[in-house]
Coordinates of C-alpha atoms in Angstrom, one line a residue:
X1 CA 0.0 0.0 0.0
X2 CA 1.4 3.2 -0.9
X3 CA -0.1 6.9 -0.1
X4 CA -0.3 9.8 -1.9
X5 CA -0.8 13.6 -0.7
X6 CA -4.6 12.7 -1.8
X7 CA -5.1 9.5 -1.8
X8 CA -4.2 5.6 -0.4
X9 CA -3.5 3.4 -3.4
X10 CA -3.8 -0.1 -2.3
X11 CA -4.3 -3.6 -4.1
X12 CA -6.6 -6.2 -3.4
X13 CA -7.3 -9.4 -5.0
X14 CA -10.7 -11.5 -5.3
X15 CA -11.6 -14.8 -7.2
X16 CA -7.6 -15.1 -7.4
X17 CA -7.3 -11.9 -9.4
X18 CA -5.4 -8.6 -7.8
X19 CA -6.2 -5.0 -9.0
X20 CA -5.3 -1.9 -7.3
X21 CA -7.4 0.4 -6.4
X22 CA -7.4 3.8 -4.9
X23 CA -9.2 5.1 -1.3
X24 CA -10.0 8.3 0.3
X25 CA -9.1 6.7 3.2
X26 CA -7.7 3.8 5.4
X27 CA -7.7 2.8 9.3
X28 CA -4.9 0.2 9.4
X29 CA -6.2 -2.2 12.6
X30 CA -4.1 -5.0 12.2
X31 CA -2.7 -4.7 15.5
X32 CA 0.5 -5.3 17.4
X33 CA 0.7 -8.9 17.2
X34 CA 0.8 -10.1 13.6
X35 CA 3.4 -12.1 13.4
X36 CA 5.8 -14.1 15.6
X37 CA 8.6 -13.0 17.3
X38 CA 11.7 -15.3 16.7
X39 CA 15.1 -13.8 18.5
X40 CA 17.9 -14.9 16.6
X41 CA 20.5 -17.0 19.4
X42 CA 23.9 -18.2 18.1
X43 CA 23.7 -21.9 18.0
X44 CA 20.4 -22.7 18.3
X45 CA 20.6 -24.3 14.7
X46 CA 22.9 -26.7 16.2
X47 CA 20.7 -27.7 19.1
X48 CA 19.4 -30.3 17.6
X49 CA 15.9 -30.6 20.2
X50 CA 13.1 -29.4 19.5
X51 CA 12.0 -25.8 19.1
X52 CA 9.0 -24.3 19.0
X53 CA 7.2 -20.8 19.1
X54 CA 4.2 -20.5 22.3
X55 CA 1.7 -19.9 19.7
X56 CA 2.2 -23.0 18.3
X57 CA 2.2 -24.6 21.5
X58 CA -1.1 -27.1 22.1
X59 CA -0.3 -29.5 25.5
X60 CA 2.6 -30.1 27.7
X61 CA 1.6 -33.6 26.6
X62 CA 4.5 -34.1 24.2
X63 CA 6.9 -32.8 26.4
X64 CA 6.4 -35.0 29.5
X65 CA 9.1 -35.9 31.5
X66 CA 11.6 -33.7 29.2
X67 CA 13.6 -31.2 30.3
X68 CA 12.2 -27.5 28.6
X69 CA 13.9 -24.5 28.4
X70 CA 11.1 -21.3 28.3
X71 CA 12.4 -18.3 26.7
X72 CA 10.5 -15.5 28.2
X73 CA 8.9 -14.3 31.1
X74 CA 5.7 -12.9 29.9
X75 CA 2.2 -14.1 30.4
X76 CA 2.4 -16.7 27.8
X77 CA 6.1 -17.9 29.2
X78 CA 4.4 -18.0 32.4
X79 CA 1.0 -19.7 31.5
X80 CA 3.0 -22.1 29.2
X81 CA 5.9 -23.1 32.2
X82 CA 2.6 -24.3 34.1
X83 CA 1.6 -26.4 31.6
X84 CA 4.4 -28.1 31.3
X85 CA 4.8 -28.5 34.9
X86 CA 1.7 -30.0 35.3
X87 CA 2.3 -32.1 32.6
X88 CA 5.6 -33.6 34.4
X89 CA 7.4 -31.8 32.5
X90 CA 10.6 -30.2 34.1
X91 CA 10.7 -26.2 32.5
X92 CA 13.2 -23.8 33.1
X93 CA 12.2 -20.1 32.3
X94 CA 14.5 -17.5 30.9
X95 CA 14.2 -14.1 33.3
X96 CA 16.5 -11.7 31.5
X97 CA 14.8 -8.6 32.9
X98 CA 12.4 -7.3 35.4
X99 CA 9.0 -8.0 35.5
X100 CA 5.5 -7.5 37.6
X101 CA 3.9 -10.2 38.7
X102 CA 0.4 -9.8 39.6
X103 CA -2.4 -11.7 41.7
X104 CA -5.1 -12.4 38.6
X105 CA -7.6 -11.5 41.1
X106 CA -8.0 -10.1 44.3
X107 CA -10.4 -10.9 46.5
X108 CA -12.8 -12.7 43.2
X109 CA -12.3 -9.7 41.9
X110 CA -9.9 -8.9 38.3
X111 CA -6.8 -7.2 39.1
X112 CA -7.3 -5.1 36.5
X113 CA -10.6 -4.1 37.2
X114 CA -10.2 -2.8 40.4
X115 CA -6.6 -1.1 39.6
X116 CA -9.5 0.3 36.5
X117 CA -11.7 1.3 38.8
X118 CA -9.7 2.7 41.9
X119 CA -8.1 5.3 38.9
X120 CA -11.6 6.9 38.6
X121 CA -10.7 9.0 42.3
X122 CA -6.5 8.1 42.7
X123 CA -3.8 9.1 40.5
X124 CA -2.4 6.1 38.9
X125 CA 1.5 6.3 41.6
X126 CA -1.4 5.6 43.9
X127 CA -3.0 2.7 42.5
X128 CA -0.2 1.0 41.6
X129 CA 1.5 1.4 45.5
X130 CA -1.9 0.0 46.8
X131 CA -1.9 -3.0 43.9
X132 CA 2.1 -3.6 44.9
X133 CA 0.6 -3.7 48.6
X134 CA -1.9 -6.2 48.0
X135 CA 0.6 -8.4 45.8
X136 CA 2.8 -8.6 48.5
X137 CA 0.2 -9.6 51.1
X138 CA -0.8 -12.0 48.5
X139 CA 2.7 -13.7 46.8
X140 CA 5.2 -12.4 48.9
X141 CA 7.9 -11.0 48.1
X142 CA 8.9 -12.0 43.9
X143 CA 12.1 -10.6 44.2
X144 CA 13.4 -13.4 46.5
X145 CA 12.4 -16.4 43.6
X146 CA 14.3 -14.3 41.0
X147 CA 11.3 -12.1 39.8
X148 CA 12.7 -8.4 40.5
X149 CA 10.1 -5.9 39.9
X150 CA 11.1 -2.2 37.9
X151 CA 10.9 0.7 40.2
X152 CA 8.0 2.0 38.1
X153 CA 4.4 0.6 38.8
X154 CA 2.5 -1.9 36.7
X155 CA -0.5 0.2 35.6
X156 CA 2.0 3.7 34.8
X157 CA 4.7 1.0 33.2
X158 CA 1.9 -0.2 30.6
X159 CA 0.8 3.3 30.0
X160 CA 4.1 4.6 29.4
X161 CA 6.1 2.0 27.2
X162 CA 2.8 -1.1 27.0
X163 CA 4.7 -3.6 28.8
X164 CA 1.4 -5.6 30.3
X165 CA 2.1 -7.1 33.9
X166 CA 2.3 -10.3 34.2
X167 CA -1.0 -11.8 35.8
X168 CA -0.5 -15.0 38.1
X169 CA -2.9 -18.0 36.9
X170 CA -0.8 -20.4 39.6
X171 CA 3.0 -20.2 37.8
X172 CA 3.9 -18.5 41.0
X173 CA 3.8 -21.3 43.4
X174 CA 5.2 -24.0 41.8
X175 CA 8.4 -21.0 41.1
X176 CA 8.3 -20.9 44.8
X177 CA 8.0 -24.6 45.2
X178 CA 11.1 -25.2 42.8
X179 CA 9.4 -26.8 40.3
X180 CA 9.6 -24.0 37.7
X181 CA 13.5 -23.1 38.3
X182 CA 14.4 -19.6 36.7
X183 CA 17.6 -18.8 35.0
X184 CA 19.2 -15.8 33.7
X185 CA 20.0 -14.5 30.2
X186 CA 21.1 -17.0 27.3
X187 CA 24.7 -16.6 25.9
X188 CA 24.4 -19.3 23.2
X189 CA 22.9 -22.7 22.3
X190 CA 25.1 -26.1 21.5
X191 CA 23.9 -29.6 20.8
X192 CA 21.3 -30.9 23.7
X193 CA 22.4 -27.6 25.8
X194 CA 22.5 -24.2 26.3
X195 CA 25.0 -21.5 27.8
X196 CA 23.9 -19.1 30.4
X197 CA 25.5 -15.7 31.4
X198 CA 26.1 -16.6 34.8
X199 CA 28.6 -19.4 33.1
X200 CA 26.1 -22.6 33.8
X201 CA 25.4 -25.0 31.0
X202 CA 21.9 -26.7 31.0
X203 CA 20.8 -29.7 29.2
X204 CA 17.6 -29.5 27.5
X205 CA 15.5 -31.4 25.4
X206 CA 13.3 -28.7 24.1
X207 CA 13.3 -25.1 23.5
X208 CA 9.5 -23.1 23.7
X209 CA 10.5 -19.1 23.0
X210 CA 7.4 -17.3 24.5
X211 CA 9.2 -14.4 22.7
X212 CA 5.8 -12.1 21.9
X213 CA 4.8 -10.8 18.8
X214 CA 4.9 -7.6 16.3
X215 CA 3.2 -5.9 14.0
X216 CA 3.5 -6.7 10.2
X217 CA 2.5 -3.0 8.6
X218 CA 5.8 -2.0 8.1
X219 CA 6.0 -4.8 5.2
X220 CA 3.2 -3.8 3.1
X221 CA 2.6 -0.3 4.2
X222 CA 5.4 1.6 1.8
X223 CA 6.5 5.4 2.1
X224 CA 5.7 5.6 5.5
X225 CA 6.9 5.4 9.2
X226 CA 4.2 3.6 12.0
X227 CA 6.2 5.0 14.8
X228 CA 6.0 8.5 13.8
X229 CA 1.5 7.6 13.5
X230 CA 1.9 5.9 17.0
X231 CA 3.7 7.9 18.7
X232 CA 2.2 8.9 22.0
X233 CA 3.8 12.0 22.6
X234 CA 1.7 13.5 19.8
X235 CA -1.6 13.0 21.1
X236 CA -4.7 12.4 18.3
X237 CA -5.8 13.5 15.5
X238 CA -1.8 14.1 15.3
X239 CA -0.3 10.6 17.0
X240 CA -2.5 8.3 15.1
X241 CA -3.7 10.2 12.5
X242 CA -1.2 9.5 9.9
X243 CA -1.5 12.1 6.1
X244 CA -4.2 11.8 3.3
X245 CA -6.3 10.0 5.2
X246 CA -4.4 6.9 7.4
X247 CA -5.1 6.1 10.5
X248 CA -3.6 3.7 12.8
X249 CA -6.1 2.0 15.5
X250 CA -4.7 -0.4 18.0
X251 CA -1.4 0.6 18.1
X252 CA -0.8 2.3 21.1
X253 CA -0.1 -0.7 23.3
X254 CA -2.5 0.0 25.5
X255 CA -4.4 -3.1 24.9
X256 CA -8.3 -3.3 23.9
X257 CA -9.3 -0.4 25.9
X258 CA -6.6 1.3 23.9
X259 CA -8.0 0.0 20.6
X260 CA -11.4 1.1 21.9
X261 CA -10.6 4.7 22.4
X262 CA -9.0 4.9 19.5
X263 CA -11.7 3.3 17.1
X264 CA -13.7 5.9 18.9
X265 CA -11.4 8.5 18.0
X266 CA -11.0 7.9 14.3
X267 CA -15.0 7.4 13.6
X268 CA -15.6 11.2 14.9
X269 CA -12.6 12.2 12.5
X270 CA -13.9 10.9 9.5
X271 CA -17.4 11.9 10.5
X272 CA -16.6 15.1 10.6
X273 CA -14.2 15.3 8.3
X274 CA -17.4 13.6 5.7
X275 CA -19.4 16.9 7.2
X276 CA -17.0 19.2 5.7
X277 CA -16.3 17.7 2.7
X278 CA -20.3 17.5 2.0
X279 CA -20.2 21.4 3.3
X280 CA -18.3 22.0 0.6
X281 CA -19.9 20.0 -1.8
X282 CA -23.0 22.0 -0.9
X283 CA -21.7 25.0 -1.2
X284 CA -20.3 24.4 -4.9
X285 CA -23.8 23.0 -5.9
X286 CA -25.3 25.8 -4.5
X287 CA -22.9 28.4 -6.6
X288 CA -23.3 26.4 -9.5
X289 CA -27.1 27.1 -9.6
X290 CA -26.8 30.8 -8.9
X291 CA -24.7 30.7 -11.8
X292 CA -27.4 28.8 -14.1
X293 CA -29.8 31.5 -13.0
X294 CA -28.0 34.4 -13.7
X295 CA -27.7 33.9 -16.6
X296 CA -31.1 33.7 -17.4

């Protein structure tokens, strides 16, 4: 897709035949998580084990009783270590930096919710002390297991760069209980092992790198920068409100509620920019006939 100062050319294709064809305008939705992330890590085409990508992952079935090294500390890392542990599997997670674990609910209650909720009459430093309070009450202390939390709180840290906490489903306990062992950063891979940066060298079997997604615009949207749209500095119409007519919804990081205000924000832009342009479309009409007339 390429844009011009009027218009979006683009190219689509039905019954297996593709034509371009040219738009007023375009909201790109597509979202952050298009396509897999896969890290490049000298050796790891020598290991020889199996590797696989967390969203290809189905059961800890195939993996029981295997040693499993999890690359990444995210929710699916930490959802997908618990599977494999209570599969008899024995997973090691990679923790390379910090990372907020919280309670998936507190008191039957969503985390989220009530941090949601308690933001309505605190500023968000607030919340998140209260939310670190009631973690600790509730895990104990993370740090001790290897889990070191960022001096910034959850709910600013996923406002300010979209880093989402990590929300505890149970991973947690069997961390504390040794059954999920963490281990630092990865230096490089070699057949049926892998080299730490502490200087240990693990034997796996298998390799699961819970190692996120991205977005895939950047490939077919041409002459054009997604970071400059997204940026959150420039707030809308400017940040996601990209030239002749491109916007950019679900970008932000800011998950669906993100999307959502968004969405919101591009449908009154193009409804009012359609008031305008009929405006003017009006008013040329209406000249147009006072011309005719005239000139009788």
């Amino acid at each position: 897709m390429r844009r011009s100062s009027q218009l979006n050319s683009t190219r689509g294709s039905g019954c297996g035949v593709s034509r371009p064809f040219q738009v007023a305008g375009c909201s790109v939705a597509t979202g952050e998580n298009a396509e897999k992330v896969v890290p490049e890590f000298e050796g790891l085409e020598d290991f020889g084990g199996d590797v696989l990508h967390s969203g290809d992952y189905k059961s800890g079935e195939r993996y029981r009783g295997k040693r499993v090294l999890v690359v990444g500390c995210g929710n699916s890392g930490m959802e997908v270590s618990l599977d494999l542990c209570n599969h008899d599997a024995r997973p090691s997670m990679v923790v390379r930096s910090y990372v907020h674990v919280l309670p998936r609910d507190i008191l039957e209650m969503s985390t989220f919710k009530i941090g949601v909720t308690m933001m309505k009459w605190m500023p968000v430093w607030l919340v998140d002390k209260s939310l670190l309070l009631l973690t600790r009450l509730l895990l104990g202390n993370t740090d001790k297991y290897g889990l070191k939390r960022p001096e910034i709180g959850p709910l600013e840290l996923k406002n300010t760069t979209g880093k989402t906490p990590v929300l505890d489903v149970g991973t947690f306990s069997k961390i504390k209980s040794g059954k999920i062992k963490i281990i630092p950063g990865i230096v490089k891979f070699g057949p049926g092992k892998v080299e730490l940066v502490d200087g240990r060298v693990l034997e796996i079997d298998s390799v699961l790198l819970a190692t996120g997604y991205r977005s895939n615009v950047p490939s077919w949207l041409k002459d054009n920068d997604l970071e400059e749209i997204r940026k959150e500095k420039n707030p809308f119409p400017k940040g996601w409100k990209g030239e002749a007519g491109l916007y950019a919804v679900g970008f932000t990081r800011k998950g669906l509620s993100g999307a959502s205000l968004d969405a919101m924000s591009v449908a009154h832009d193009i409804a009012n920019s359609w008031k305008e342009e009929t405006k003017q479309q009006i008013k040329t009409v209406a000249a147009r006939h006072r011309r005719c007339i005239s000139h009788f």
